[in-house]
PDB file of C-alpha atoms in Angstrom:
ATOM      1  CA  UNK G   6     -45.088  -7.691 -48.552  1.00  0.00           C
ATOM      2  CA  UNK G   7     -43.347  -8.593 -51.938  1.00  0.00           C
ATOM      3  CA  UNK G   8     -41.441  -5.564 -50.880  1.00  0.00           C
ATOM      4  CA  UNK G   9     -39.509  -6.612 -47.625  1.00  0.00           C
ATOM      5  CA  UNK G  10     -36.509  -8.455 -47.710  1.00  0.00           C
ATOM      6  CA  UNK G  11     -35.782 -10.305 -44.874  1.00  0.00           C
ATOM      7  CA  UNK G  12     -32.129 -11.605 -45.826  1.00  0.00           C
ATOM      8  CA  UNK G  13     -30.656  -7.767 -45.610  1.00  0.00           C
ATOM      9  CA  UNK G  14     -31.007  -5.703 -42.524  1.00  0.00           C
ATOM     10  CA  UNK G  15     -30.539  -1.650 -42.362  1.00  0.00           C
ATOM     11  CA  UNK G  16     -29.850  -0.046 -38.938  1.00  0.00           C
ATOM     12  CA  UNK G  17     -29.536   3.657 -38.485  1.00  0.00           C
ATOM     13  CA  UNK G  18     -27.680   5.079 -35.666  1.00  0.00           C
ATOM     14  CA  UNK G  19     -25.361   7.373 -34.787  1.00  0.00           C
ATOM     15  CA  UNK G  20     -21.843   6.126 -33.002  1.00  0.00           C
ATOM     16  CA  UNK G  21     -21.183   8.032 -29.711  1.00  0.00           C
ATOM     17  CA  UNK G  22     -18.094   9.027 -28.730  1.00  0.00           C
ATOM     18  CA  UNK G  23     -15.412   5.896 -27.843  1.00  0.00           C
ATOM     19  CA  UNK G  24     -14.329   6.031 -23.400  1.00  0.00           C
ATOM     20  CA  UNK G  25     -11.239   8.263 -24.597  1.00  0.00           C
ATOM     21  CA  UNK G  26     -12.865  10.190 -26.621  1.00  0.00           C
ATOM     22  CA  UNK G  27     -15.090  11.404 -23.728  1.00  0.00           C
ATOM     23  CA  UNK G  28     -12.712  11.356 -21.438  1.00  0.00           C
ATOM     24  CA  UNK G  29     -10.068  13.997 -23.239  1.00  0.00           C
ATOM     25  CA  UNK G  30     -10.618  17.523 -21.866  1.00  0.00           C
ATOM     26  CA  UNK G  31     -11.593  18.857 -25.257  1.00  0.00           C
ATOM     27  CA  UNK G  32     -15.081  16.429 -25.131  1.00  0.00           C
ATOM     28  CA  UNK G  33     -15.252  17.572 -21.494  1.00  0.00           C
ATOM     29  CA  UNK G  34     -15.804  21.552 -22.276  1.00  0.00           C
ATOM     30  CA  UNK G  35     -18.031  20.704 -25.328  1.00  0.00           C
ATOM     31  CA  UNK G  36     -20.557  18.909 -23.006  1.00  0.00           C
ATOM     32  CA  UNK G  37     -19.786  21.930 -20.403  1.00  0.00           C
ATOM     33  CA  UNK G  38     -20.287  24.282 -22.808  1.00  0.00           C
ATOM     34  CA  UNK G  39     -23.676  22.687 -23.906  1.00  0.00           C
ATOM     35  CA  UNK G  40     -25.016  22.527 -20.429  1.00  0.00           C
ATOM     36  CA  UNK G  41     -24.519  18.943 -19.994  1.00  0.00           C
ATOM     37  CA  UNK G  42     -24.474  17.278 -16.470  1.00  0.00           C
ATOM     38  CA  UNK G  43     -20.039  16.394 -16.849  1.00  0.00           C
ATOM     39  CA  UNK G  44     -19.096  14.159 -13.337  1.00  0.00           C
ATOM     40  CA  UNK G  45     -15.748  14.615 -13.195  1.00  0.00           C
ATOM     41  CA  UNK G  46     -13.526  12.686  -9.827  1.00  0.00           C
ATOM     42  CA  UNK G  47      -9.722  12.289  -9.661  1.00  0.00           C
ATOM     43  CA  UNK G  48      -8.760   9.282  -8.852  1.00  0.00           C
ATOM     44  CA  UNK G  49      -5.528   8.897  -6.367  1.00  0.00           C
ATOM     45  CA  UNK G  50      -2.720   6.764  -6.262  1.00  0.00           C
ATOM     46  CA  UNK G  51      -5.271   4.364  -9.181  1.00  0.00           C
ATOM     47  CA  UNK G  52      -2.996   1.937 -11.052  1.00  0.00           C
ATOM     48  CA  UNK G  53      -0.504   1.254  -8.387  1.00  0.00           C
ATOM     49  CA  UNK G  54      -0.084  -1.310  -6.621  1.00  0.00           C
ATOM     50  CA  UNK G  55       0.455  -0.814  -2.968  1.00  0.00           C
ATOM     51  CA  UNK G  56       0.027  -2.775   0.286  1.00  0.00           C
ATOM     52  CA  UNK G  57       0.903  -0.120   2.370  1.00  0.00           C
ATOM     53  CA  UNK G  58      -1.224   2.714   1.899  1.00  0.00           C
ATOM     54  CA  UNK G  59       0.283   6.568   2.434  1.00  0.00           C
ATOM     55  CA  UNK G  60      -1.854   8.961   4.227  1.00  0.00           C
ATOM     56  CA  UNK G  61      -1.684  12.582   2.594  1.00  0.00           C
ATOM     57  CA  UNK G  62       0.104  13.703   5.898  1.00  0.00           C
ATOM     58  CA  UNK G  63       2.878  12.099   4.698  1.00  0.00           C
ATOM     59  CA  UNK G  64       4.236  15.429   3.236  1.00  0.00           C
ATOM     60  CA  UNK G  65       3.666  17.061   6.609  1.00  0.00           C
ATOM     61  CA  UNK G  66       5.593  14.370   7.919  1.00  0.00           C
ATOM     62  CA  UNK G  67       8.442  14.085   6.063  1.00  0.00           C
ATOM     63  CA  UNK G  68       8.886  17.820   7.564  1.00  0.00           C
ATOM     64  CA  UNK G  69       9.070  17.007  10.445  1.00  0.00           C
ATOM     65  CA  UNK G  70       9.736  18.900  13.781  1.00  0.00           C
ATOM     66  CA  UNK G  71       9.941  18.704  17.128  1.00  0.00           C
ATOM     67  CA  UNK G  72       6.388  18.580  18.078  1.00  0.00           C
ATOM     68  CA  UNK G  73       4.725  16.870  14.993  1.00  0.00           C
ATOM     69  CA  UNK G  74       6.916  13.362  14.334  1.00  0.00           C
ATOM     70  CA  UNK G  75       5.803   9.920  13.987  1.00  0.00           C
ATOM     71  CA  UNK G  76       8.082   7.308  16.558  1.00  0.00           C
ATOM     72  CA  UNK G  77      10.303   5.212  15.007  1.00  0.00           C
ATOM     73  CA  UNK G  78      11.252   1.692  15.785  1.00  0.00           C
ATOM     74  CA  UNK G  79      14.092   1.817  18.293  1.00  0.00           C
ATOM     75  CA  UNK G  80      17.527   0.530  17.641  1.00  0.00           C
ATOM     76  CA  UNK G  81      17.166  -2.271  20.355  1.00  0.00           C
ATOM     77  CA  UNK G  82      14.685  -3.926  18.297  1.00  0.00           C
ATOM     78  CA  UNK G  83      16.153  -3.333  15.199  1.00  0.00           C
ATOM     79  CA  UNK G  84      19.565  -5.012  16.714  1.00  0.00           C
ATOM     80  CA  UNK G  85      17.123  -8.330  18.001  1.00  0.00           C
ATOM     81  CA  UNK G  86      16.054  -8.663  14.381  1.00  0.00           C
ATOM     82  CA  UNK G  87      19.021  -8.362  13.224  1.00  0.00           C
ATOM     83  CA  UNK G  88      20.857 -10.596  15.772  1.00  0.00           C
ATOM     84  CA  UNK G  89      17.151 -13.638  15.427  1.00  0.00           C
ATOM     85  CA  UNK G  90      17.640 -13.233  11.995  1.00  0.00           C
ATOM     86  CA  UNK G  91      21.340 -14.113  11.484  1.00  0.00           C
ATOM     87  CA  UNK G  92      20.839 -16.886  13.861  1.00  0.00           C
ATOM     88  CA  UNK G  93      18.964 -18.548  11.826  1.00  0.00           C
ATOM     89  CA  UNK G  94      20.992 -17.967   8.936  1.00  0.00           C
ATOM     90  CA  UNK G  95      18.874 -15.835   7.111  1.00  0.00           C
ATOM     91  CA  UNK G  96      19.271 -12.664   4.525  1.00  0.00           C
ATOM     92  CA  UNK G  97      16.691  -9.629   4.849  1.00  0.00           C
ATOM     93  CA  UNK G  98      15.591 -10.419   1.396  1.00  0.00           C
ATOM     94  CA  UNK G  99      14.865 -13.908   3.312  1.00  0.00           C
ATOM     95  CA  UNK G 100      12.766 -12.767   6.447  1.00  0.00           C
ATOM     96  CA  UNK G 101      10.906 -10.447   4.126  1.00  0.00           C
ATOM     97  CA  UNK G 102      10.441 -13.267   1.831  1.00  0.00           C
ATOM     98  CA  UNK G 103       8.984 -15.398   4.587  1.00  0.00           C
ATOM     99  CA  UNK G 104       6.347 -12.305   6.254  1.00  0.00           C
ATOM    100  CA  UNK G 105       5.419 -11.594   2.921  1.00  0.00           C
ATOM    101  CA  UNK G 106       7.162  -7.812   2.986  1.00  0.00           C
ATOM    102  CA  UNK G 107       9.465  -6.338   0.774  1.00  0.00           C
ATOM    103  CA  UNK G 108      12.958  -6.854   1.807  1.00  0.00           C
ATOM    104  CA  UNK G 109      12.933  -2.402   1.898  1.00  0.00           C
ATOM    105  CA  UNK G 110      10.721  -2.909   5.172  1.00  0.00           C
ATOM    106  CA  UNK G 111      13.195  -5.630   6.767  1.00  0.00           C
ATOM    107  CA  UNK G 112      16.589  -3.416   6.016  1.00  0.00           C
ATOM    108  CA  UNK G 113      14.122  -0.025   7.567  1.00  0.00           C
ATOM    109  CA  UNK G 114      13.095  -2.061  10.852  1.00  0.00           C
ATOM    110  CA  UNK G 115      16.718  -2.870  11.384  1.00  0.00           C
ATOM    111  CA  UNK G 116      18.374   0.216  10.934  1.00  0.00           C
ATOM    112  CA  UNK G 117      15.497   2.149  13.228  1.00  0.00           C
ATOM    113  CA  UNK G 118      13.981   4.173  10.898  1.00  0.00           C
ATOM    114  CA  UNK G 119      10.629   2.544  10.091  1.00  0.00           C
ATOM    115  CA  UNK G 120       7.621   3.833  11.885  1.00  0.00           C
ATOM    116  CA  UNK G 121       6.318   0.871  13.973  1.00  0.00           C
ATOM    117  CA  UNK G 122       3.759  -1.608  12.290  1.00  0.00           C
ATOM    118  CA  UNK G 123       1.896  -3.908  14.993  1.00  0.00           C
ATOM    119  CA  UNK G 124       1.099  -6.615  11.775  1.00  0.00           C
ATOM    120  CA  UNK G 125       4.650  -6.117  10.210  1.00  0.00           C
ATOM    121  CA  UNK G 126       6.042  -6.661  13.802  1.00  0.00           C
ATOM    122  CA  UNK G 127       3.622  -9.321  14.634  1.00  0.00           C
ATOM    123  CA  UNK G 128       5.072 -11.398  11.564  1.00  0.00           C
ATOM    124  CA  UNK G 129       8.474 -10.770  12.599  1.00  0.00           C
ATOM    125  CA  UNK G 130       7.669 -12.122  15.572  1.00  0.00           C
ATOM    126  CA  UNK G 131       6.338 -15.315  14.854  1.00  0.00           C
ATOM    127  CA  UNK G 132       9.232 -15.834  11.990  1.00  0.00           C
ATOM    128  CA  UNK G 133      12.329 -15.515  14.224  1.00  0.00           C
ATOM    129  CA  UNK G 134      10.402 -16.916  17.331  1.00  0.00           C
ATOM    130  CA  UNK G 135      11.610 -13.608  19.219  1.00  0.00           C
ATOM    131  CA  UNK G 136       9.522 -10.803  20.932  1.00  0.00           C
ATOM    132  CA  UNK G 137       9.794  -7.385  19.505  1.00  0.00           C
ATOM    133  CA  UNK G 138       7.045  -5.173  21.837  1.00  0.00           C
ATOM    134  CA  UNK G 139       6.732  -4.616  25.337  1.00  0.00           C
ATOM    135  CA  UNK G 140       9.322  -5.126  28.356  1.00  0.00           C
ATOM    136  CA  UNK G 141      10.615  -8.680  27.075  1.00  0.00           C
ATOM    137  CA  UNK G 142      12.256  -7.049  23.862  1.00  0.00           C
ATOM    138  CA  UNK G 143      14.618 -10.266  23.065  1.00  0.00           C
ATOM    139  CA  UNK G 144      13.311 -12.664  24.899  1.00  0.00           C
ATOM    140  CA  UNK G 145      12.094 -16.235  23.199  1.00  0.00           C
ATOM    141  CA  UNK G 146       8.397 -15.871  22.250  1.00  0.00           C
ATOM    142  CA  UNK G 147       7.442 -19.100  23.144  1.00  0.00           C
ATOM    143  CA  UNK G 148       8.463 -18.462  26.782  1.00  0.00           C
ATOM    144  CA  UNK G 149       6.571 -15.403  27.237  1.00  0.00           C
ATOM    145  CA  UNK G 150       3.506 -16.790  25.527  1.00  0.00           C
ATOM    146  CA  UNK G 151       3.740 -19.746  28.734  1.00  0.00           C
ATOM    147  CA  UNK G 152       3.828 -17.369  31.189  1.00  0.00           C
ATOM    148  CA  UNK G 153       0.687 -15.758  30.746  1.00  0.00           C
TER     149      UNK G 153
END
């Protein structure tokens, strides 16, 4: 027992390899190559920070033809946003400001190229009082909300 010293403590261990270490493709054949179990997944679109997310059609899309083409928002309603949101004296950077979008979305809707968004629509709605969808394109929300 006169032996032991309990004040200093000795531990024997080998480090493993740090997360970057493992991750580079080097450490990645070495376990390969010594018949160790290696899960591998690539992750998409990780680190970014997107609200809208992009299907992987969107290539197939952006080809579009005749028969394969998503509809776009017509230039009716993009003239009633336009027109609500003057009225009330407001920019796009504004209205987007207000529905929580980017002001990208507000400038797309107006000019008729976005592909239709009920929630993005829906929050248009309610922020220039105005309906957007159906056969009352125009017409005071409020109103048509009484009616039914």
């Amino acid at each position: 027992m006169a032996e032991s010293d309990w004040d200093t403590v000795t531990v024997l261990r080998k480090k493993g390899p740090t997360s970057a270490q493992a991750k580079s493709r080097q450490a990645v054949a070495a376990a390969q190559r010594r018949g160790e179990e290696v899960e591998t997944t690539k992750k998409w679109a990780a680190g970014q920070n997107k609200q809208h997310v992009v299907t992987k059609n969107t290539a197939k899309l952006d080809r579009e033809t005749e028969e394969l083409h998503h509809e776009r928002v017509t230039l009716e309603v993009g003239k009633v946003i336009q027109q609500g949101r003057q009225s009330k004296g407001m920019t796009q950077k504004d209205l987007a400001t207000k529905i929580n979008e980017k002001p990208q979305i507000i400038a797309d809707y107006e000019s008729g190229k976005a592909i239709p968004n009920n929630q993005v629509l829906g929050k248009i709605e309610r922020a220039l009082g105005l309906k957007l969808r159906g056969k009352d394109i125009g017409k005071p929300l409020e109103a048509t909300l009484k009616t039914k």
